[in-house]
PDB file of C-alpha atoms and ligand atoms in Angstrom:
ATOM      1  CA  MET A   1      57.293 102.055 145.655  1.00 82.00           C
ATOM      2  CA  ASP A   2      56.091 100.057 142.660  1.00 91.00           C
ATOM      3  CA  LEU A   3      54.727  97.029 142.917  1.00 94.00           C
ATOM      4  CA  TRP A   4      54.517  94.267 139.823  1.00 97.00           C
ATOM      5  CA  PHE A   5      52.575  91.206 138.967  1.00 97.00           C
ATOM      6  CA  THR A   6      54.771  88.669 136.523  1.00 98.00           C
ATOM      7  CA  GLU A   7      54.052  85.942 135.607  1.00 97.00           C
ATOM      8  CA  SER A   8      56.565  83.803 133.432  1.00 96.00           C
ATOM      9  CA  HIS A   9      55.025  82.910 130.211  1.00 96.00           C
ATOM     10  CA  THR A  10      57.960  81.070 128.782  1.00 96.00           C
ATOM     11  CA  GLU A  11      61.822  80.807 130.037  1.00 95.00           C
ATOM     12  CA  ASN A  12      63.247  83.218 129.044  1.00 97.00           C
ATOM     13  CA  VAL A  13      59.451  85.633 128.461  1.00 97.00           C
ATOM     14  CA  ARG A  14      57.685  87.732 130.905  1.00 97.00           C
ATOM     15  CA  PHE A  15      54.724  89.601 131.130  1.00 97.00           C
ATOM     16  CA  SER A  16      53.876  92.207 134.040  1.00 97.00           C
ATOM     17  CA  VAL A  17      51.720  94.517 135.011  1.00 97.00           C
ATOM     18  CA  LYS A  18      51.703  97.327 137.177  1.00 97.00           C
ATOM     19  CA  VAL A  19      49.265  96.418 140.708  1.00 97.00           C
ATOM     20  CA  ASP A  20      48.094  99.032 142.899  1.00 96.00           C
ATOM     21  CA  ARG A  21      47.182  96.428 145.779  1.00 96.00           C
ATOM     22  CA  GLN A  22      47.179  92.404 146.961  1.00 97.00           C
ATOM     23  CA  LEU A  23      43.169  92.359 147.447  1.00 98.00           C
ATOM     24  CA  TYR A  24      43.633  88.821 148.633  1.00 98.00           C
ATOM     25  CA  SER A  25      46.168  85.232 148.705  1.00 98.00           C
ATOM     26  CA  GLU A  26      44.912  81.865 149.780  1.00 97.00           C
ATOM     27  CA  GLN A  27      46.328  78.412 150.256  1.00 98.00           C
ATOM     28  CA  SER A  28      43.749  76.413 148.835  1.00 98.00           C
ATOM     29  CA  ASP A  29      43.675  72.321 149.003  1.00 97.00           C
ATOM     30  CA  PHE A  30      44.246  72.597 145.214  1.00 96.00           C
ATOM     31  CA  GLN A  31      46.330  75.212 144.430  1.00 96.00           C
ATOM     32  CA  ARG A  32      47.339  79.271 145.399  1.00 97.00           C
ATOM     33  CA  ILE A  33      44.704  82.360 145.000  1.00 98.00           C
ATOM     34  CA  ASP A  34      45.646  85.457 144.053  1.00 98.00           C
ATOM     35  CA  ILE A  35      43.171  88.615 143.275  1.00 98.00           C
ATOM     36  CA  PHE A  36      45.115  91.825 142.565  1.00 98.00           C
ATOM     37  CA  ASP A  37      44.049  95.494 141.791  1.00 98.00           C
ATOM     38  CA  SER A  38      45.839  96.507 138.576  1.00 97.00           C
ATOM     39  CA  CYS A  39      45.946  99.973 136.796  1.00 90.00           C
ATOM     40  CA  GLU A  40      45.435  98.660 133.266  1.00 97.00           C
ATOM     41  CA  PHE A  41      43.081  95.884 133.274  1.00 98.00           C
ATOM     42  CA  GLY A  42      41.245  96.008 136.746  1.00 98.00           C
ATOM     43  CA  ARG A  43      41.170  93.732 139.242  1.00 98.00           C
ATOM     44  CA  ILE A  44      43.092  90.377 138.311  1.00 98.00           C
ATOM     45  CA  LEU A  45      42.285  86.657 139.373  1.00 98.00           C
ATOM     46  CA  VAL A  46      45.795  84.203 139.471  1.00 98.00           C
ATOM     47  CA  LEU A  47      45.822  81.019 139.708  1.00 97.00           C
ATOM     48  CA  ASP A  48      48.750  78.928 140.848  1.00 96.00           C
ATOM     49  CA  GLY A  49      51.292  81.801 139.969  1.00 96.00           C
ATOM     50  CA  PHE A  50      49.331  82.060 136.184  1.00 96.00           C
ATOM     51  CA  LEU A  51      46.410  84.584 135.053  1.00 97.00           C
ATOM     52  CA  MET A  52      42.945  83.757 134.851  1.00 97.00           C
ATOM     53  CA  LEU A  53      40.978  86.916 134.191  1.00 98.00           C
ATOM     54  CA  THR A  54      41.194  90.472 134.351  1.00 98.00           C
ATOM     55  CA  GLU A  55      38.454  92.942 134.972  1.00 98.00           C
ATOM     56  CA  LYS A  56      38.928  94.538 131.133  1.00 98.00           C
ATOM     57  CA  ASP A  57      39.442  91.574 128.662  1.00 98.00           C
ATOM     58  CA  GLU A  58      37.623  89.513 130.716  1.00 98.00           C
ATOM     59  CA  PHE A  59      34.849  89.287 128.281  1.00 98.00           C
ATOM     60  CA  ILE A  60      36.646  88.397 124.603  1.00 98.00           C
ATOM     61  CA  TYR A  61      37.756  84.846 126.685  1.00 98.00           C
ATOM     62  CA  HIS A  62      33.927  84.639 127.635  1.00 98.00           C
ATOM     63  CA  GLU A  63      32.425  85.665 124.484  1.00 98.00           C
ATOM     64  CA  MET A  64      33.831  83.421 122.391  1.00 98.00           C
ATOM     65  CA  ILE A  65      33.744  80.813 124.941  1.00 98.00           C
ATOM     66  CA  ALA A  66      30.403  80.315 125.519  1.00 98.00           C
ATOM     67  CA  HIS A  67      28.365  82.874 121.740  1.00 98.00           C
ATOM     68  CA  VAL A  68      30.528  80.312 119.915  1.00 98.00           C
ATOM     69  CA  PRO A  69      28.836  77.078 120.627  1.00 98.00           C
ATOM     70  CA  LEU A  70      25.897  78.618 121.727  1.00 98.00           C
ATOM     71  CA  SER A  71      25.124  80.150 118.208  1.00 98.00           C
ATOM     72  CA  VAL A  72      25.264  77.016 116.516  1.00 98.00           C
ATOM     73  CA  LEU A  73      22.690  75.298 119.640  1.00 97.00           C
ATOM     74  CA  PRO A  74      20.426  79.121 120.709  1.00 93.00           C
ATOM     75  CA  LYS A  75      18.586  76.932 122.210  1.00 94.00           C
ATOM     76  CA  ALA A  76      20.418  74.567 124.056  1.00 98.00           C
ATOM     77  CA  GLU A  77      18.487  73.593 127.793  1.00 98.00           C
ATOM     78  CA  ASN A  78      21.192  71.900 129.451  1.00 98.00           C
ATOM     79  CA  VAL A  79      24.511  73.379 129.915  1.00 98.00           C
ATOM     80  CA  LEU A  80      27.298  72.281 131.758  1.00 98.00           C
ATOM     81  CA  ILE A  81      30.573  74.382 132.887  1.00 98.00           C
ATOM     82  CA  ILE A  82      33.323  72.090 134.228  1.00 98.00           C
ATOM     83  CA  GLY A  83      35.632  74.783 136.258  1.00 98.00           C
ATOM     84  CA  GLY A  84      34.977  78.539 134.734  1.00 98.00           C
ATOM     85  CA  GLY A  85      34.711  79.170 138.813  1.00 98.00           C
ATOM     86  CA  ASP A  86      34.603  83.591 138.201  1.00 98.00           C
ATOM     87  CA  GLY A  87      31.002  82.536 136.545  1.00 98.00           C
ATOM     88  CA  GLY A  88      32.471  84.896 134.024  1.00 98.00           C
ATOM     89  CA  THR A  89      31.573  82.039 131.684  1.00 98.00           C
ATOM     90  CA  ALA A  90      28.248  81.368 133.399  1.00 98.00           C
ATOM     91  CA  ARG A  91      27.737  85.315 133.137  1.00 98.00           C
ATOM     92  CA  GLU A  92      27.108  84.197 129.215  1.00 98.00           C
ATOM     93  CA  VAL A  93      25.320  81.273 129.112  1.00 98.00           C
ATOM     94  CA  LEU A  94      22.837  83.061 131.563  1.00 98.00           C
ATOM     95  CA  ARG A  95      21.956  85.138 129.093  1.00 98.00           C
ATOM     96  CA  TYR A  96      19.902  82.920 127.047  1.00 97.00           C
ATOM     97  CA  GLU A  97      16.329  82.615 128.720  1.00 95.00           C
ATOM     98  CA  THR A  98      16.177  79.140 126.562  1.00 95.00           C
ATOM     99  CA  VAL A  99      18.805  77.799 128.600  1.00 98.00           C
ATOM    100  CA  ARG A 100      16.497  75.685 131.892  1.00 98.00           C
ATOM    101  CA  HIS A 101      19.706  74.638 134.074  1.00 98.00           C
ATOM    102  CA  VAL A 102      23.471  74.712 134.160  1.00 98.00           C
ATOM    103  CA  ASP A 103      25.489  72.252 136.352  1.00 98.00           C
ATOM    104  CA  LEU A 104      29.097  73.933 137.300  1.00 98.00           C
ATOM    105  CA  VAL A 105      31.758  71.835 138.202  1.00 98.00           C
ATOM    106  CA  GLU A 106      34.245  73.524 139.463  1.00 98.00           C
ATOM    107  CA  ILE A 107      36.442  71.515 142.446  1.00 97.00           C
ATOM    108  CA  ASP A 108      37.719  74.841 143.807  1.00 98.00           C
ATOM    109  CA  GLU A 109      34.802  75.925 146.012  1.00 98.00           C
ATOM    110  CA  ALA A 110      37.479  78.569 147.456  1.00 98.00           C
ATOM    111  CA  VAL A 111      37.820  80.142 144.234  1.00 98.00           C
ATOM    112  CA  VAL A 112      34.281  81.125 144.233  1.00 98.00           C
ATOM    113  CA  LYS A 113      34.094  82.779 147.100  1.00 98.00           C
ATOM    114  CA  ALA A 114      37.378  84.606 146.571  1.00 98.00           C
ATOM    115  CA  CYS A 115      35.591  85.649 143.344  1.00 98.00           C
ATOM    116  CA  ARG A 116      31.593  86.736 144.841  1.00 98.00           C
ATOM    117  CA  GLN A 117      33.624  88.333 147.204  1.00 98.00           C
ATOM    118  CA  PHE A 118      36.295  90.760 145.130  1.00 98.00           C
ATOM    119  CA  LEU A 119      34.988  90.103 142.034  1.00 98.00           C
ATOM    120  CA  PRO A 120      31.549  91.336 140.959  1.00 97.00           C
ATOM    121  CA  GLN A 121      31.680  91.611 136.923  1.00 96.00           C
ATOM    122  CA  THR A 122      32.407  87.806 136.827  1.00 97.00           C
ATOM    123  CA  ALA A 123      31.074  86.453 139.715  1.00 98.00           C
ATOM    124  CA  ALA A 124      27.514  88.329 138.857  1.00 93.00           C
ATOM    125  CA  SER A 125      25.247  84.344 138.018  1.00 93.00           C
ATOM    126  CA  PHE A 126      26.145  82.568 141.156  1.00 97.00           C
ATOM    127  CA  SER A 127      22.643  83.989 142.416  1.00 96.00           C
ATOM    128  CA  ASP A 128      20.963  82.910 139.261  1.00 98.00           C
ATOM    129  CA  LYS A 129      18.442  79.711 139.667  1.00 97.00           C
ATOM    130  CA  ARG A 130      19.256  78.147 136.793  1.00 98.00           C
ATOM    131  CA  LEU A 131      22.832  77.648 138.350  1.00 98.00           C
ATOM    132  CA  GLN A 132      23.804  74.967 140.666  1.00 98.00           C
ATOM    133  CA  CYS A 133      27.054  74.624 141.268  1.00 98.00           C
ATOM    134  CA  HIS A 134      28.722  71.248 141.935  1.00 98.00           C
ATOM    135  CA  PHE A 135      32.278  71.763 144.048  1.00 98.00           C
ATOM    136  CA  GLU A 136      34.298  67.803 142.839  1.00 97.00           C
ATOM    137  CA  ASP A 137      36.211  67.409 140.370  1.00 97.00           C
ATOM    138  CA  GLY A 138      35.556  67.278 136.829  1.00 97.00           C
ATOM    139  CA  LEU A 139      36.997  64.225 135.568  1.00 96.00           C
ATOM    140  CA  LYS A 140      34.631  62.532 138.244  1.00 97.00           C
ATOM    141  CA  TYR A 141      31.832  64.229 137.560  1.00 98.00           C
ATOM    142  CA  ILE A 142      31.086  63.902 134.406  1.00 98.00           C
ATOM    143  CA  ARG A 143      31.569  59.455 134.046  1.00 97.00           C
ATOM    144  CA  ARG A 144      28.088  60.231 135.720  1.00 97.00           C
ATOM    145  CA  CYS A 145      26.586  61.238 133.064  1.00 98.00           C
ATOM    146  CA  GLU A 146      25.350  60.503 129.292  1.00 98.00           C
ATOM    147  CA  ASN A 147      23.165  61.790 126.559  1.00 98.00           C
ATOM    148  CA  GLN A 148      21.980  64.959 129.590  1.00 97.00           C
ATOM    149  CA  TYR A 149      23.277  67.700 127.836  1.00 98.00           C
ATOM    150  CA  ASP A 150      23.752  70.168 124.933  1.00 98.00           C
ATOM    151  CA  LEU A 151      26.024  71.853 125.581  1.00 98.00           C
ATOM    152  CA  ILE A 152      29.879  71.351 127.723  1.00 98.00           C
ATOM    153  CA  ILE A 153      32.498  73.974 128.374  1.00 98.00           C
ATOM    154  CA  VAL A 154      35.367  73.634 129.531  1.00 98.00           C
ATOM    155  CA  ASP A 155      36.700  76.170 131.542  1.00 98.00           C
ATOM    156  CA  SER A 156      40.232  75.215 132.510  1.00 94.00           C
ATOM    157  CA  THR A 157      43.111  76.010 133.823  1.00 90.00           C
ATOM    158  CA  ASP A 158      46.072  74.357 132.305  1.00 86.00           C
ATOM    159  CA  PRO A 159      47.202  70.303 131.040  1.00 83.00           C
ATOM    160  CA  PHE A 160      48.963  70.583 134.775  1.00 82.00           C
ATOM    161  CA  GLY A 161      48.080  70.223 138.909  1.00 85.00           C
ATOM    162  CA  PRO A 162      43.879  69.923 138.796  1.00 87.00           C
ATOM    163  CA  GLY A 163      43.229  71.045 135.432  1.00 91.00           C
ATOM    164  CA  GLU A 164      45.483  67.863 133.569  1.00 92.00           C
ATOM    165  CA  GLY A 165      43.219  65.176 134.058  1.00 93.00           C
ATOM    166  CA  LEU A 166      40.401  68.121 131.953  1.00 94.00           C
ATOM    167  CA  PHE A 167      42.986  67.367 128.700  1.00 94.00           C
ATOM    168  CA  THR A 168      43.210  63.629 128.608  1.00 95.00           C
ATOM    169  CA  LYS A 169      41.272  60.814 126.615  1.00 95.00           C
ATOM    170  CA  GLU A 170      39.148  59.485 128.235  1.00 96.00           C
ATOM    171  CA  PHE A 171      37.468  62.709 130.115  1.00 97.00           C
ATOM    172  CA  TYR A 172      36.949  63.142 126.143  1.00 97.00           C
ATOM    173  CA  GLY A 173      35.724  60.646 125.258  1.00 98.00           C
ATOM    174  CA  ASN A 174      33.740  60.850 128.951  1.00 98.00           C
ATOM    175  CA  CYS A 175      31.584  63.261 127.269  1.00 98.00           C
ATOM    176  CA  TYR A 176      30.378  62.530 124.009  1.00 98.00           C
ATOM    177  CA  LYS A 177      28.827  60.554 125.854  1.00 98.00           C
ATOM    178  CA  ALA A 178      26.846  63.026 128.743  1.00 98.00           C
ATOM    179  CA  LEU A 179      25.798  65.644 125.529  1.00 98.00           C
ATOM    180  CA  LYS A 180      22.909  64.588 123.929  1.00 98.00           C
ATOM    181  CA  PRO A 181      22.343  63.620 120.085  1.00 98.00           C
ATOM    182  CA  ASP A 182      23.596  66.572 118.599  1.00 97.00           C
ATOM    183  CA  GLY A 183      25.394  68.187 121.420  1.00 98.00           C
ATOM    184  CA  ILE A 184      28.852  70.722 121.619  1.00 98.00           C
ATOM    185  CA  MET A 185      32.096  70.524 123.418  1.00 98.00           C
ATOM    186  CA  VAL A 186      34.139  73.365 123.526  1.00 98.00           C
ATOM    187  CA  ASN A 187      36.820  73.816 125.399  1.00 97.00           C
ATOM    188  CA  GLN A 188      39.502  76.239 126.524  1.00 96.00           C
ATOM    189  CA  HIS A 189      42.481  75.027 124.108  1.00 94.00           C
ATOM    190  CA  GLU A 190      45.683  77.117 125.014  1.00 93.00           C
ATOM    191  CA  SER A 191      48.014  79.021 122.885  1.00 96.00           C
ATOM    192  CA  PRO A 192      49.701  78.022 119.672  1.00 97.00           C
ATOM    193  CA  PHE A 193      52.748  80.847 120.011  1.00 97.00           C
ATOM    194  CA  TYR A 194      55.153  79.351 122.783  1.00 97.00           C
ATOM    195  CA  LYS A 195      56.396  75.260 121.987  1.00 96.00           C
ATOM    196  CA  GLU A 196      54.930  73.781 125.432  1.00 94.00           C
ATOM    197  CA  ASP A 197      51.680  75.257 124.628  1.00 95.00           C
ATOM    198  CA  ALA A 198      51.552  74.177 121.109  1.00 96.00           C
ATOM    199  CA  TYR A 199      52.929  71.093 122.395  1.00 95.00           C
ATOM    200  CA  ALA A 200      50.144  71.483 124.704  1.00 94.00           C
ATOM    201  CA  MET A 201      47.452  72.355 121.955  1.00 95.00           C
ATOM    202  CA  GLN A 202      48.336  70.208 119.885  1.00 96.00           C
ATOM    203  CA  ARG A 203      48.144  66.860 121.909  1.00 95.00           C
ATOM    204  CA  ALA A 204      44.049  68.307 122.842  1.00 96.00           C
ATOM    205  CA  HIS A 205      43.652  68.034 119.642  1.00 97.00           C
ATOM    206  CA  LYS A 206      44.568  65.262 118.763  1.00 97.00           C
ATOM    207  CA  ARG A 207      42.152  63.682 121.859  1.00 97.00           C
ATOM    208  CA  ILE A 208      39.434  66.137 120.956  1.00 97.00           C
ATOM    209  CA  TYR A 209      40.217  64.642 117.342  1.00 97.00           C
ATOM    210  CA  ASP A 210      39.996  61.458 117.167  1.00 97.00           C
ATOM    211  CA  SER A 211      36.927  61.276 120.241  1.00 97.00           C
ATOM    212  CA  PHE A 212      34.407  64.032 117.375  1.00 98.00           C
ATOM    213  CA  PRO A 213      33.196  63.198 114.624  1.00 98.00           C
ATOM    214  CA  ILE A 214      33.836  67.352 114.300  1.00 98.00           C
ATOM    215  CA  SER A 215      36.834  69.178 115.393  1.00 98.00           C
ATOM    216  CA  ARG A 216      37.762  72.595 115.077  1.00 98.00           C
ATOM    217  CA  ILE A 217      39.333  74.950 116.380  1.00 98.00           C
ATOM    218  CA  TYR A 218      38.310  78.554 116.692  1.00 98.00           C
ATOM    219  CA  GLN A 219      41.114  81.636 117.897  1.00 98.00           C
ATOM    220  CA  ALA A 220      40.486  84.979 119.661  1.00 98.00           C
ATOM    221  CA  HIS A 221      42.876  87.740 120.516  1.00 98.00           C
ATOM    222  CA  ILE A 222      43.097  88.024 124.057  1.00 98.00           C
ATOM    223  CA  PRO A 223      45.556  90.395 126.032  1.00 98.00           C
ATOM    224  CA  THR A 224      46.959  89.120 128.772  1.00 98.00           C
ATOM    225  CA  TYR A 225      47.377  85.723 128.015  1.00 97.00           C
ATOM    226  CA  PRO A 226      50.407  84.368 126.720  1.00 97.00           C
ATOM    227  CA  SER A 227      51.461  85.749 123.039  1.00 97.00           C
ATOM    228  CA  GLY A 228      48.048  86.393 123.631  1.00 98.00           C
ATOM    229  CA  HIS A 229      46.320  84.673 120.901  1.00 98.00           C
ATOM    230  CA  TRP A 230      44.342  81.759 122.505  1.00 98.00           C
ATOM    231  CA  LEU A 231      42.840  78.941 120.752  1.00 98.00           C
ATOM    232  CA  PHE A 232      39.284  77.240 122.067  1.00 98.00           C
ATOM    233  CA  GLY A 233      38.774  74.020 120.187  1.00 98.00           C
ATOM    234  CA  PHE A 234      34.480  73.651 118.755  1.00 98.00           C
ATOM    235  CA  ALA A 235      33.245  69.603 119.035  1.00 98.00           C
ATOM    236  CA  SER A 236      30.192  68.540 117.326  1.00 98.00           C
ATOM    237  CA  LYS A 237      28.316  65.104 117.243  1.00 98.00           C
ATOM    238  CA  LYS A 238      26.962  66.599 114.793  1.00 98.00           C
ATOM    239  CA  TYR A 239      26.907  70.423 113.745  1.00 98.00           C
ATOM    240  CA  HIS A 240      29.640  72.522 111.733  1.00 98.00           C
ATOM    241  CA  PRO A 241      30.288  75.149 113.825  1.00 98.00           C
ATOM    242  CA  ILE A 242      30.604  77.614 110.701  1.00 98.00           C
ATOM    243  CA  ILE A 243      27.214  76.221 108.112  1.00 98.00           C
ATOM    244  CA  ASP A 244      25.373  75.601 110.984  1.00 98.00           C
ATOM    245  CA  ALA A 245      25.185  78.698 113.365  1.00 98.00           C
ATOM    246  CA  ASN A 246      21.908  79.521 113.291  1.00 98.00           C
ATOM    247  CA  TRP A 247      21.639  83.477 113.084  1.00 98.00           C
ATOM    248  CA  LYS A 248      18.299  84.207 112.643  1.00 97.00           C
ATOM    249  CA  GLU A 249      17.692  82.980 115.751  1.00 97.00           C
ATOM    250  CA  TRP A 250      20.546  84.262 117.485  1.00 97.00           C
ATOM    251  CA  LYS A 251      20.003  87.564 116.832  1.00 96.00           C
ATOM    252  CA  LYS A 252      16.128  87.842 117.379  1.00 96.00           C
ATOM    253  CA  LEU A 253      17.864  87.525 120.507  1.00 96.00           C
ATOM    254  CA  GLY A 254      18.953  90.305 121.068  1.00 96.00           C
ATOM    255  CA  LEU A 255      22.223  89.811 122.894  1.00 97.00           C
ATOM    256  CA  LYS A 256      24.492  92.617 123.217  1.00 97.00           C
ATOM    257  CA  THR A 257      28.051  91.222 122.576  1.00 98.00           C
ATOM    258  CA  ARG A 258      31.403  93.742 123.002  1.00 98.00           C
ATOM    259  CA  TYR A 259      34.032  91.035 120.688  1.00 98.00           C
ATOM    260  CA  TYR A 260      32.016  88.821 119.873  1.00 98.00           C
ATOM    261  CA  ASN A 261      29.192  88.763 116.370  1.00 98.00           C
ATOM    262  CA  PRO A 262      28.539  86.294 113.020  1.00 98.00           C
ATOM    263  CA  LYS A 263      30.945  87.964 111.207  1.00 98.00           C
ATOM    264  CA  VAL A 264      33.966  87.402 114.174  1.00 98.00           C
ATOM    265  CA  HIS A 265      32.218  84.184 114.492  1.00 98.00           C
ATOM    266  CA  ALA A 266      33.549  82.926 110.662  1.00 98.00           C
ATOM    267  CA  GLY A 267      36.707  84.872 110.710  1.00 98.00           C
ATOM    268  CA  ALA A 268      37.671  82.766 114.274  1.00 98.00           C
ATOM    269  CA  PHE A 269      38.122  79.431 112.578  1.00 98.00           C
ATOM    270  CA  ALA A 270      40.580  80.723 109.578  1.00 98.00           C
ATOM    271  CA  LEU A 271      44.147  80.055 110.424  1.00 98.00           C
ATOM    272  CA  PRO A 272      47.157  81.373 109.953  1.00 98.00           C
ATOM    273  CA  ASN A 273      49.239  78.330 108.356  1.00 98.00           C
ATOM    274  CA  TYR A 274      51.440  78.414 111.144  1.00 98.00           C
ATOM    275  CA  VAL A 275      48.727  76.845 113.492  1.00 98.00           C
ATOM    276  CA  GLU A 276      46.985  75.239 110.981  1.00 98.00           C
ATOM    277  CA  ALA A 277      50.417  73.608 110.564  1.00 98.00           C
ATOM    278  CA  ILE A 278      50.019  71.731 113.938  1.00 97.00           C
ATOM    279  CA  ILE A 279      47.049  71.025 113.581  1.00 97.00           C
ATOM    280  CA  ASN A 280      46.827  69.527 110.189  1.00 97.00           C
ATOM    281  CA  GLU A 281      50.044  67.264 112.066  1.00 96.00           C
ATOM    282  CA  VAL A 282      47.637  64.445 114.095  1.00 96.00           C
ATOM    283  CA  GLU A 283      44.400  64.727 112.111  1.00 93.00           C
TER     284      GLU A 283
HETATM  285  N1  LIG B   1      39.788  81.491 131.847  1.00 66.09           N
HETATM  286  C1  LIG B   1      41.118  81.055 132.221  1.00 66.09           C
HETATM  287  C2  LIG B   1      42.099  80.705 131.915  1.00 66.09           C
HETATM  288  O1  LIG B   1      42.410  79.394 130.880  1.00 66.09           O
HETATM  289  O2  LIG B   1      43.058  81.349 132.083  1.00 66.09           O
HETATM  290  C3  LIG B   1      40.273  79.714 132.949  1.00 66.09           C
HETATM  291  C4  LIG B   1      38.984  79.848 134.897  1.00 66.09           C
HETATM  292  S1  LIG B   1      38.366  78.879 135.485  1.00 66.09           S
HETATM  293  C5  LIG B   1      39.390  80.249 137.115  1.00 66.09           C
HETATM  294  C6  LIG B   1      39.271  77.692 136.018  1.00 66.09           C
HETATM  295  C7  LIG B   1      39.039  76.903 136.879  1.00 66.09           C
HETATM  296  O3  LIG B   1      38.876  75.495 137.190  1.00 66.09           O
HETATM  297  C8  LIG B   1      39.789  76.755 138.334  1.00 66.09           C
HETATM  298  O4  LIG B   1      39.229  78.022 139.456  1.00 66.09           O
HETATM  299  C9  LIG B   1      39.871  75.864 138.661  1.00 66.09           C
HETATM  300  O5  LIG B   1      39.901  75.554 140.233  1.00 66.09           O
HETATM  301  C10 LIG B   1      38.921  74.862 137.428  1.00 66.09           C
HETATM  302  N2  LIG B   1      39.611  73.696 137.611  1.00 66.09           N
HETATM  303  C11 LIG B   1      40.423  73.308 137.716  1.00 66.09           C
HETATM  304  N3  LIG B   1      41.512  71.239 137.301  1.00 66.09           N
HETATM  305  C12 LIG B   1      39.517  71.274 137.776  1.00 66.09           C
HETATM  306  C13 LIG B   1      39.121  70.559 137.450  1.00 66.09           C
HETATM  307  N4  LIG B   1      39.873  68.658 137.521  1.00 66.09           N
HETATM  308  N5  LIG B   1      37.410  69.654 137.649  1.00 66.09           N
HETATM  309  C14 LIG B   1      37.502  70.943 137.849  1.00 66.09           C
HETATM  310  N6  LIG B   1      37.634  72.280 137.950  1.00 66.09           N
HETATM  311  C15 LIG B   1      38.671  72.376 137.924  1.00 66.09           C
END
């Protein structure tokens, strides 16, 4: 008997992965959490039926969400991660010895517990003493912060359900306030390819563009996300993502990465014309 996990990418498109077995399933206070073992992608984390990560391609997402801003701020000390309960973003951030403290604000403690048990590849960072977890809504947490962080990484679910508030103008404005004068905010920015995703991405970009003096979008190829073409937002108070990348300091760190490198960094900001057109409409 074949077992398949299937996610609807649009009303007319489905993405299926053959699975060996289901390792975990829980309805938490916020969402349904499932973890599967798959033949092609290793373990898979699914929230409310949406694939969050697979062991095989999570390195692309986590390297791109963490190292792009950290090459601009290789001496960042205080980092805030909102969402990211699988631990993959924290794992990459904590590879920087200069990082002294990471606050991870995850609404759903059950995600962290499940990942610690079944996804040690991403959850390894939870034992790092520099990481402090706060189990609450990131939208509420950020209201209390001012001039505190060098970097904020918004590693959220999509803009519906518990993640909805993390795509609002209020949230981005509060992120601006929570950052130091040379701070950077990076977020997972949805996909430009299918109509509904593109609309969500455009709306988020407009709100970020209105909240920060520098707002750029960069991309990566993530095979298991809808269309495989995924975007990230880079919003900054002072630094330009390419001109101000500090390669001298970054290279001194000697970090080994599987996807990310200085050429990928620059190239990721070169967007296809159809993506530029979607963005230009709201700039
Ligand atoms: N890499 C993933 C992606 O883009 O598909 C995101 C993965 S990560 C597991 C997303 C996390 O954000 C989830 O664990 C979810 O519980 C958390 N989250 C959603 N809304 C949140 C909120 N308002 N505050 C804090 N965390 C939130």
